[in-house]
Coordinates of C-alpha atoms and ligand atoms in Angstrom, one line a residue:
M1 CA -20.7 -13.1 -10.7
V2 CA -17.2 -12.6 -9.3
L3 CA -14.3 -14.2 -11.2
E4 CA -11.2 -15.0 -9.2
R5 CA -8.1 -16.5 -10.8
G6 CA -7.0 -18.2 -7.6
E7 CA -8.9 -18.5 -4.3
V8 CA -10.8 -16.1 -2.2
A9 CA -8.3 -13.7 -0.6
N10 CA -5.7 -14.8 -3.1
S11 CA -3.4 -11.9 -2.7
W12 CA -3.3 -12.4 1.0
R13 CA -2.7 -16.1 0.7
H14 CA 0.1 -16.0 -1.8
E15 CA 1.6 -12.5 -2.2
R16 CA 2.6 -11.4 1.3
W17 CA 5.6 -12.1 3.5
D18 CA 5.3 -14.4 6.5
S19 CA 5.5 -11.9 9.4
L20 CA 3.2 -9.3 7.9
R21 CA 0.4 -7.9 10.0
L22 CA -2.1 -5.3 8.8
L23 CA -1.0 -1.8 9.7
T24 CA -4.7 -0.8 10.1
P25 CA -6.1 -1.8 13.5
N26 CA -8.8 -4.4 13.8
W27 CA -11.6 -2.0 14.5
L28 CA -10.8 -0.2 11.3
S29 CA -10.3 -3.2 9.0
R30 CA -14.0 -3.6 8.3
L31 CA -15.9 -4.8 5.3
P32 CA -19.3 -3.5 4.0
G33 CA -21.9 -4.4 6.6
Q34 CA -19.4 -6.2 8.8
R35 CA -17.8 -4.7 11.9
Y36 CA -15.1 -6.2 14.1
W37 CA -16.6 -7.9 17.1
G38 CA -13.5 -9.7 18.5
T39 CA -11.8 -9.1 21.8
D40 CA -8.8 -7.1 20.4
P41 CA -10.1 -4.1 18.5
D42 CA -6.8 -2.3 18.8
G43 CA -4.7 -5.2 17.6
F44 CA -3.4 -5.9 14.1
M45 CA -4.4 -8.9 12.1
T46 CA -1.9 -11.5 10.8
V47 CA -2.1 -12.5 7.2
A48 CA -3.9 -15.8 8.2
E49 CA -6.5 -13.7 10.1
V50 CA -7.0 -11.5 7.0
V51 CA -7.5 -14.6 4.9
G52 CA -10.1 -15.7 7.5
L53 CA -11.8 -12.3 7.6
I54 CA -12.3 -12.2 3.8
S55 CA -13.1 -15.9 3.4
S56 CA -15.8 -15.8 6.1
Y57 CA -17.2 -12.6 4.6
A58 CA -17.5 -14.3 1.2
A59 CA -19.1 -17.3 2.7
A60 CA -21.6 -15.3 4.9
G61 CA -22.9 -13.3 1.9
A62 CA -22.8 -16.5 -0.3
A63 CA -20.9 -14.3 -2.8
P64 CA -21.2 -15.8 -6.3
V65 CA -17.5 -16.4 -6.7
R66 CA -16.0 -18.6 -9.4
I67 CA -12.6 -19.5 -8.1
R68 CA -9.7 -20.7 -10.2
T69 CA -11.1 -18.7 -13.1
P70 CA -8.5 -16.4 -14.5
V71 CA -9.8 -13.7 -16.8
T72 CA -7.5 -13.8 -19.9
S73 CA -9.2 -11.0 -21.9
I74 CA -12.0 -8.5 -21.8
R75 CA -13.1 -7.0 -25.1
R76 CA -15.7 -4.4 -26.0
V77 CA -18.7 -5.8 -28.0
D78 CA -22.0 -4.2 -29.2
R79 CA -24.0 -4.4 -26.0
G80 CA -21.2 -4.6 -23.4
Y81 CA -18.2 -6.8 -22.9
Q82 CA -17.0 -10.2 -23.9
V83 CA -15.0 -11.7 -21.0
T84 CA -12.8 -14.7 -21.8
T85 CA -11.8 -16.9 -18.9
A86 CA -9.8 -20.2 -18.7
S87 CA -13.2 -22.0 -18.7
G88 CA -15.1 -20.2 -21.4
Q89 CA -16.7 -16.9 -22.5
I90 CA -19.1 -14.7 -20.7
S91 CA -21.1 -11.8 -22.1
C92 CA -22.1 -9.0 -19.8
R93 CA -23.3 -5.4 -20.0
S94 CA -21.2 -4.2 -17.1
V95 CA -17.7 -5.1 -15.7
V96 CA -16.1 -4.0 -12.4
L97 CA -12.3 -4.3 -12.5
A98 CA -11.5 -5.3 -8.9
S99 CA -8.3 -7.1 -9.8
G100 CA -6.2 -5.1 -7.3
A101 CA -3.7 -2.2 -7.2
A102 CA -0.7 -4.4 -6.3
N103 CA -0.5 -7.3 -8.8
K104 CA 3.2 -6.9 -9.5
A105 CA 6.2 -5.4 -7.8
H106 CA 7.4 -2.2 -9.4
V107 CA 11.2 -2.3 -9.7
P108 CA 13.1 0.6 -11.2
E109 CA 15.1 0.1 -14.4
V110 CA 18.4 0.3 -12.5
R111 CA 17.8 -3.2 -11.5
R112 CA 19.2 -4.4 -14.8
A113 CA 22.6 -3.1 -13.8
V114 CA 22.9 -5.1 -10.6
P115 CA 26.0 -7.4 -10.8
Q116 CA 25.1 -11.1 -11.1
R117 CA 26.6 -12.1 -7.7
V118 CA 24.0 -9.9 -5.9
E119 CA 20.6 -11.4 -5.6
S120 CA 17.6 -9.2 -6.4
V121 CA 14.4 -9.9 -4.4
T122 CA 11.1 -8.2 -4.9
T123 CA 8.5 -7.9 -2.1
F124 CA 6.5 -10.5 -4.0
D125 CA 9.3 -13.0 -3.7
Y126 CA 10.4 -12.1 -0.1
R127 CA 9.0 -14.4 2.6
N128 CA 11.5 -14.1 5.5
P129 CA 15.1 -13.2 6.2
E130 CA 16.3 -16.9 6.2
R131 CA 15.5 -17.2 2.5
L132 CA 18.0 -14.4 1.7
P133 CA 21.7 -15.2 1.0
R134 CA 23.9 -14.8 4.1
G135 CA 25.5 -11.4 4.3
G136 CA 24.6 -7.7 4.0
V137 CA 21.3 -6.5 2.5
L138 CA 20.5 -3.3 0.7
V139 CA 16.8 -2.5 1.1
V140 CA 15.6 0.1 -1.5
G141 CA 12.6 2.1 -0.5
A142 CA 11.5 3.3 3.0
S143 CA 7.7 3.2 2.9
A144 CA 5.6 0.8 4.9
T145 CA 7.1 -2.3 3.2
G146 CA 10.7 -1.1 3.2
V147 CA 10.9 -0.1 6.8
Q148 CA 9.2 -3.3 8.0
L149 CA 11.5 -5.5 5.9
A150 CA 14.7 -3.5 6.9
D151 CA 13.8 -4.0 10.5
E152 CA 13.0 -7.7 10.2
I153 CA 16.2 -8.4 8.2
H154 CA 18.3 -6.4 10.6
R155 CA 16.9 -8.3 13.6
S156 CA 17.9 -11.6 11.9
G157 CA 21.5 -10.5 12.3
R158 CA 22.3 -9.2 8.9
P159 CA 23.8 -5.8 8.3
V160 CA 21.2 -3.6 6.5
I161 CA 21.6 -0.5 4.4
L162 CA 18.3 1.3 3.7
S163 CA 18.0 3.6 0.7
V164 CA 15.5 6.3 1.4
G165 CA 13.6 8.4 -1.1
E166 CA 10.3 10.3 -0.7
H167 CA 8.5 8.9 2.3
V168 CA 5.5 9.6 4.6
R169 CA 6.5 9.6 8.3
L170 CA 3.8 8.8 10.9
P171 CA 4.0 7.9 14.6
R172 CA 2.0 4.8 15.5
S173 CA 0.2 6.6 18.3
Y174 CA -0.6 10.2 18.8
R175 CA -2.0 11.8 22.0
G176 CA -2.8 8.4 23.4
R177 CA -4.7 7.1 20.3
D178 CA -3.7 5.2 17.2
V179 CA -2.7 7.6 14.5
L180 CA -5.2 6.0 12.1
W181 CA -8.0 6.7 14.7
W182 CA -7.1 10.4 14.2
M183 CA -7.2 10.1 10.4
D184 CA -10.6 8.4 10.6
A185 CA -12.1 10.8 13.2
C186 CA -11.1 14.0 11.6
G187 CA -12.1 13.0 8.2
V188 CA -8.7 12.7 6.4
W189 CA -9.5 9.2 5.2
D190 CA -12.8 10.5 3.7
Q191 CA -11.2 13.3 1.7
R192 CA -12.7 13.0 -1.8
Y193 CA -10.7 12.6 -5.0
D194 CA -12.5 15.6 -6.6
A195 CA -11.5 17.9 -3.7
I196 CA -7.7 17.2 -4.0
D197 CA -5.5 19.7 -5.8
D198 CA -2.9 17.5 -7.4
L199 CA -4.7 14.2 -7.7
E200 CA -2.2 12.5 -9.9
R201 CA 0.6 13.2 -7.3
A202 CA -1.7 12.3 -4.4
R203 CA -2.4 8.9 -6.1
R204 CA 1.3 8.2 -6.3
L205 CA 2.0 9.0 -2.6
P206 CA 3.9 6.2 -0.9
S207 CA 2.4 4.3 1.9
P208 CA 3.1 5.6 5.5
Q209 CA 6.0 4.3 7.6
L210 CA 3.8 2.2 9.8
V211 CA 3.9 -1.3 11.2
G212 CA 1.2 -3.2 13.1
T213 CA 2.7 -4.9 16.2
P214 CA 1.2 -6.0 19.5
E215 CA 3.6 -3.5 21.2
R216 CA 2.2 -0.7 18.9
T217 CA 5.7 0.4 18.1
T218 CA 6.6 3.4 15.9
L219 CA 8.9 2.4 13.1
D220 CA 10.4 5.6 11.8
L221 CA 13.9 6.3 10.5
N222 CA 15.2 7.5 13.9
V223 CA 14.2 4.1 15.3
L224 CA 15.8 2.2 12.5
R225 CA 19.0 4.2 12.7
A226 CA 19.3 3.8 16.5
A227 CA 18.9 0.0 15.9
G228 CA 22.0 0.1 13.7
I229 CA 20.5 0.3 10.2
E230 CA 22.6 2.5 7.9
L231 CA 20.5 5.1 6.0
V232 CA 21.5 6.3 2.6
G233 CA 19.8 8.5 0.0
R234 CA 17.6 7.5 -2.9
L235 CA 19.2 5.0 -5.3
A236 CA 19.8 7.1 -8.3
A237 CA 21.9 4.8 -10.6
I238 CA 24.1 1.7 -10.7
R239 CA 27.3 2.3 -12.8
D240 CA 30.1 -0.1 -13.2
G241 CA 28.8 -2.2 -10.3
R242 CA 28.5 0.8 -8.0
A243 CA 25.2 1.9 -6.5
L244 CA 25.0 5.7 -6.5
F245 CA 22.8 7.3 -3.9
S246 CA 21.4 10.8 -4.0
G247 CA 22.8 13.4 -1.5
G248 CA 19.5 14.9 -0.6
L249 CA 18.8 12.8 2.5
A250 CA 18.5 15.7 5.0
N251 CA 16.0 17.4 2.6
Q252 CA 13.9 14.3 2.3
F253 CA 13.8 14.0 6.1
A254 CA 12.9 17.7 6.6
L255 CA 10.1 17.4 4.1
A256 CA 8.6 14.3 5.6
D257 CA 8.9 15.8 9.1
L258 CA 7.1 19.0 7.9
K259 CA 4.3 17.0 6.3
M260 CA 3.9 15.0 9.5
E261 CA 3.8 18.1 11.6
R262 CA 1.1 19.6 9.3
L263 CA -1.0 16.4 9.7
L264 CA -0.6 16.5 13.5
D265 CA -1.7 20.2 13.4
T266 CA -4.8 19.1 11.5
F267 CA -5.6 16.6 14.2
D268 CA -5.1 19.2 17.0
E269 CA -7.2 21.7 15.2
W270 CA -10.0 19.2 14.8
A271 CA -9.7 18.1 18.5
C272 CA -9.8 21.7 19.6
N273 CA -13.0 22.3 17.7
Q274 CA -14.6 19.2 19.2
R275 CA -13.8 20.4 22.7
A276 CA -15.2 18.1 25.4
E277 CA -16.2 15.4 23.0
V278 CA -12.7 14.2 22.4
E279 CA -10.7 12.7 25.2
A280 CA -7.1 12.8 24.2
A281 CA -3.7 13.2 25.9
P282 CA -1.9 16.5 25.6
V283 CA -0.4 17.7 22.3
E284 CA 2.8 15.9 21.3
R285 CA 5.6 16.8 19.0
F286 CA 8.3 14.3 17.8
E287 CA 12.0 14.7 17.4
A288 CA 13.1 15.6 13.9
T289 CA 14.5 12.8 11.8
R290 CA 18.2 12.8 12.5
A291 CA 20.3 12.7 9.3
P292 CA 23.5 10.7 9.5
P293 CA 26.5 13.2 9.5
S294 CA 27.9 12.0 6.1
P295 CA 25.8 9.3 4.5
R296 CA 27.7 7.4 1.9
L297 CA 27.0 8.3 -1.7
S298 CA 28.1 5.0 -3.3
L299 CA 28.3 1.3 -2.5
D300 CA 30.5 -1.2 -4.5
L301 CA 28.1 -4.0 -5.2
R302 CA 31.0 -6.2 -6.3
S303 CA 32.7 -6.0 -3.0
G304 CA 30.6 -8.6 -1.2
E305 CA 29.4 -6.1 1.4
V306 CA 25.8 -6.7 0.3
R307 CA 24.7 -10.1 -1.1
S308 CA 21.2 -9.2 -1.8
I309 CA 19.0 -6.2 -2.7
V310 CA 15.4 -6.1 -1.6
W311 CA 13.3 -3.9 -3.9
A312 CA 10.6 -2.3 -1.7
T313 CA 9.9 0.2 -4.4
G314 CA 6.1 -0.2 -4.7
F315 CA 3.5 -2.1 -6.5
R316 CA 1.5 -1.7 -9.7
P317 CA -1.7 -3.2 -11.1
D318 CA -1.5 -5.6 -14.0
Y319 CA -4.0 -5.1 -16.9
G320 CA -2.2 -7.3 -19.4
W321 CA -5.5 -9.1 -20.1
L322 CA -7.6 -5.9 -20.7
E323 CA -8.2 -5.4 -24.4
V324 CA -10.2 -2.2 -24.1
P325 CA -8.2 1.0 -24.7
V326 CA -8.6 2.5 -21.3
L327 CA -5.0 2.8 -20.1
D328 CA -2.9 6.0 -20.3
G329 CA 0.7 6.2 -21.5
K330 CA 1.9 5.0 -18.1
G331 CA -0.3 2.0 -18.0
Q332 CA -2.7 3.5 -15.5
L333 CA -6.5 3.1 -15.9
R334 CA -8.2 6.3 -17.0
H335 CA -11.2 6.8 -14.8
D336 CA -13.2 9.4 -12.9
G337 CA -13.8 8.1 -9.4
G338 CA -13.9 4.5 -10.6
V339 CA -16.1 5.2 -13.7
V340 CA -13.8 4.1 -16.5
A341 CA -13.4 6.7 -19.2
D342 CA -14.7 5.9 -22.7
A343 CA -16.0 2.5 -21.7
P344 CA -19.7 2.7 -20.7
G345 CA -20.6 0.1 -18.1
M346 CA -16.9 -0.4 -17.0
Y347 CA -16.0 0.4 -13.4
A348 CA -12.9 0.0 -11.2
I349 CA -12.5 -0.3 -7.4
G350 CA -9.6 -0.7 -5.0
L351 CA -7.2 1.8 -6.7
P352 CA -5.3 4.5 -4.9
L353 CA -7.5 7.5 -4.1
L354 CA -10.2 6.1 -6.4
R355 CA -12.9 8.2 -4.7
R356 CA -11.4 8.8 -1.3
R357 CA -8.0 8.7 0.5
K358 CA -9.0 5.4 2.1
S359 CA -9.8 3.7 -1.3
T360 CA -7.0 1.2 -1.4
F361 CA -7.5 0.1 2.2
I362 CA -9.8 -2.7 3.3
H363 CA -12.2 -0.3 5.0
G364 CA -12.2 1.9 1.9
A365 CA -14.2 -0.5 -0.2
E366 CA -17.6 0.1 1.5
D367 CA -18.2 3.8 0.6
D368 CA -16.6 3.4 -2.9
A369 CA -18.7 0.3 -3.6
R370 CA -21.9 2.1 -2.6
D371 CA -21.2 5.0 -4.9
L372 CA -20.2 2.9 -7.8
V373 CA -23.1 0.5 -7.5
E374 CA -25.5 3.5 -7.6
H375 CA -23.9 4.6 -10.8
L376 CA -23.9 1.0 -12.2
V377 CA -27.5 0.4 -11.4
A378 CA -28.5 3.7 -13.1
Y379 CA -26.5 2.6 -16.1
L380 CA -28.1 -0.8 -16.4
A381 CA -31.5 0.8 -16.0
G382 CA -30.7 2.7 -19.2
Ligands
FAD401 C1 2.0 -5.4 1.4 C2 0.6 -4.9 1.5 C3 0.2 -4.6 2.8 C4 -1.1 -4.0 2.9 N1 -1.6 -3.7 4.2 C5 -2.8 -3.2 4.3 C6 -3.4 -2.9 5.6 O1 -2.7 -3.0 6.6 N2 -4.6 -2.5 5.7 C7 -5.4 -2.3 4.6 O2 -6.6 -2.0 4.8 N3 -5.0 -2.6 3.4 C8 -3.7 -3.0 3.2 N4 -3.2 -3.3 2.0 C9 -4.0 -3.0 0.8 C10 -4.8 -4.3 0.6 O3 -4.2 -5.1 -0.4 C11 -6.2 -4.0 0.2 O4 -6.8 -3.3 1.2 C12 -7.0 -5.1 -0.2 O5 -6.4 -6.4 -0.2 C13 -7.5 -4.8 -1.6 O6 -8.3 -5.7 -2.0 P1 -8.7 -5.8 -3.5 O7 -9.7 -6.9 -3.6 O8 -9.0 -4.5 -4.1 O9 -7.3 -6.3 -4.2 P2 -6.5 -7.6 -4.1 O10 -6.4 -8.1 -2.7 O11 -5.2 -7.5 -4.8 O12 -7.4 -8.7 -4.9 C14 -7.5 -8.7 -6.3 C15 -7.9 -10.1 -6.7 O13 -8.1 -10.1 -8.1 C16 -7.6 -11.3 -8.6 N5 -7.2 -11.2 -10.0 C17 -6.3 -10.3 -10.5 N6 -6.2 -10.4 -11.8 C18 -7.2 -11.3 -12.2 C19 -7.6 -11.9 -13.4 N7 -7.0 -11.5 -14.6 N8 -8.6 -12.8 -13.4 C20 -9.2 -13.2 -12.2 N9 -8.8 -12.7 -11.0 C21 -7.8 -11.8 -11.0 C22 -6.4 -11.6 -7.7 O14 -6.0 -13.0 -7.7 C23 -6.8 -11.1 -6.3 O15 -7.4 -12.1 -5.6 C24 -1.9 -3.8 1.8 C25 -1.4 -4.2 0.5 C26 -0.2 -4.7 0.4 C27 0.3 -5.0 -1.0

């Protein structure tokens, strides 16, 4: 049985901002055994469409979902696990933790030092620019969420400062195709967790600077800066009401550009090896990210220049209800490709690079689920 604390597709119903569209194209946003058959394979689903996709999938498979059933604890017992829910206890031999990789916003400790007159908004609270106080906005974090929100807030007429740390730059399209088509075709999405050198680091990699729009726009830092968004370095500290930014902006840019170039090289190499089988436009290279000549290193948060801070600093899972000692010192689940360590019969799915690079994406569930079910069935068979 599937236990869901809210409704089917709960995170998509209640934890996303209004304008969000998937950054994965429709043809890629597939679920196990279900392909996209609509008329816009290259489009990007709105949140309402994602809710529709997941809800109709659950209905079509008559998934045994118990909605409005929050799991409040899982304990180890003799022959498996004791699961406590709001409506009673369940005993089972095997449990799959599919509670999500993004249950709460991760906000750095410096948040505590934000002066009271500046409103702090996490990406869980953010819905649209109109809900922010009037005036300037500091967006912290320049991965998929940060660049999308900085752009949207700036378009609403507010001055925006974007604080940029480590990031992954990608063009929306490359050689006439969606960049995620290249990732799919040349096998980058399928790279396995046990073939990756620094797995811990790879699992912490921020999401790519991508947005899904009908116009298929690229939303990199050059675009944002040309639109009038001020770029500053990583938010390092807040002291006496002043936000202090790191000075290494040009280095961050150079690193992200270099990694993008390497990825594009991988695509080109793959295309070259395929020869006639791939129809693609000529090789492209993109302008380096232009660093502002002298990015400011501090911002007085008491001056009224910014009235709110949007923390686009990532997400974390929440295992507050898990009473089995399977978390490491940082609160991350200890597992080997989704097989939870020291907890026979316990599995996880939907976490970053669980078994493959695509593991946290909608289309990543299919292959991971197949592998894990195989393991689980063997376990239950004894
Ligand atoms: C802002 C954002 C944008 C994204 N964009 C894309 C995209 O463009 N393309 C893409 O493929 N993926 C995207 N993702 C990743 C996307 O969330 C996943 O692909 C997909 O939703 C993961 O599904 P999941 O079921 O693993 O996790 P979730 O969608 O988080 O579902 C977990 C479910 O578990 C429930 N739950 C949690 N705790 C409990 C409990 N204690 N008891 C009972 N139920 C519980 C929650 O209510 C929730 O419904 C995005 C994620 C975020 C945060």
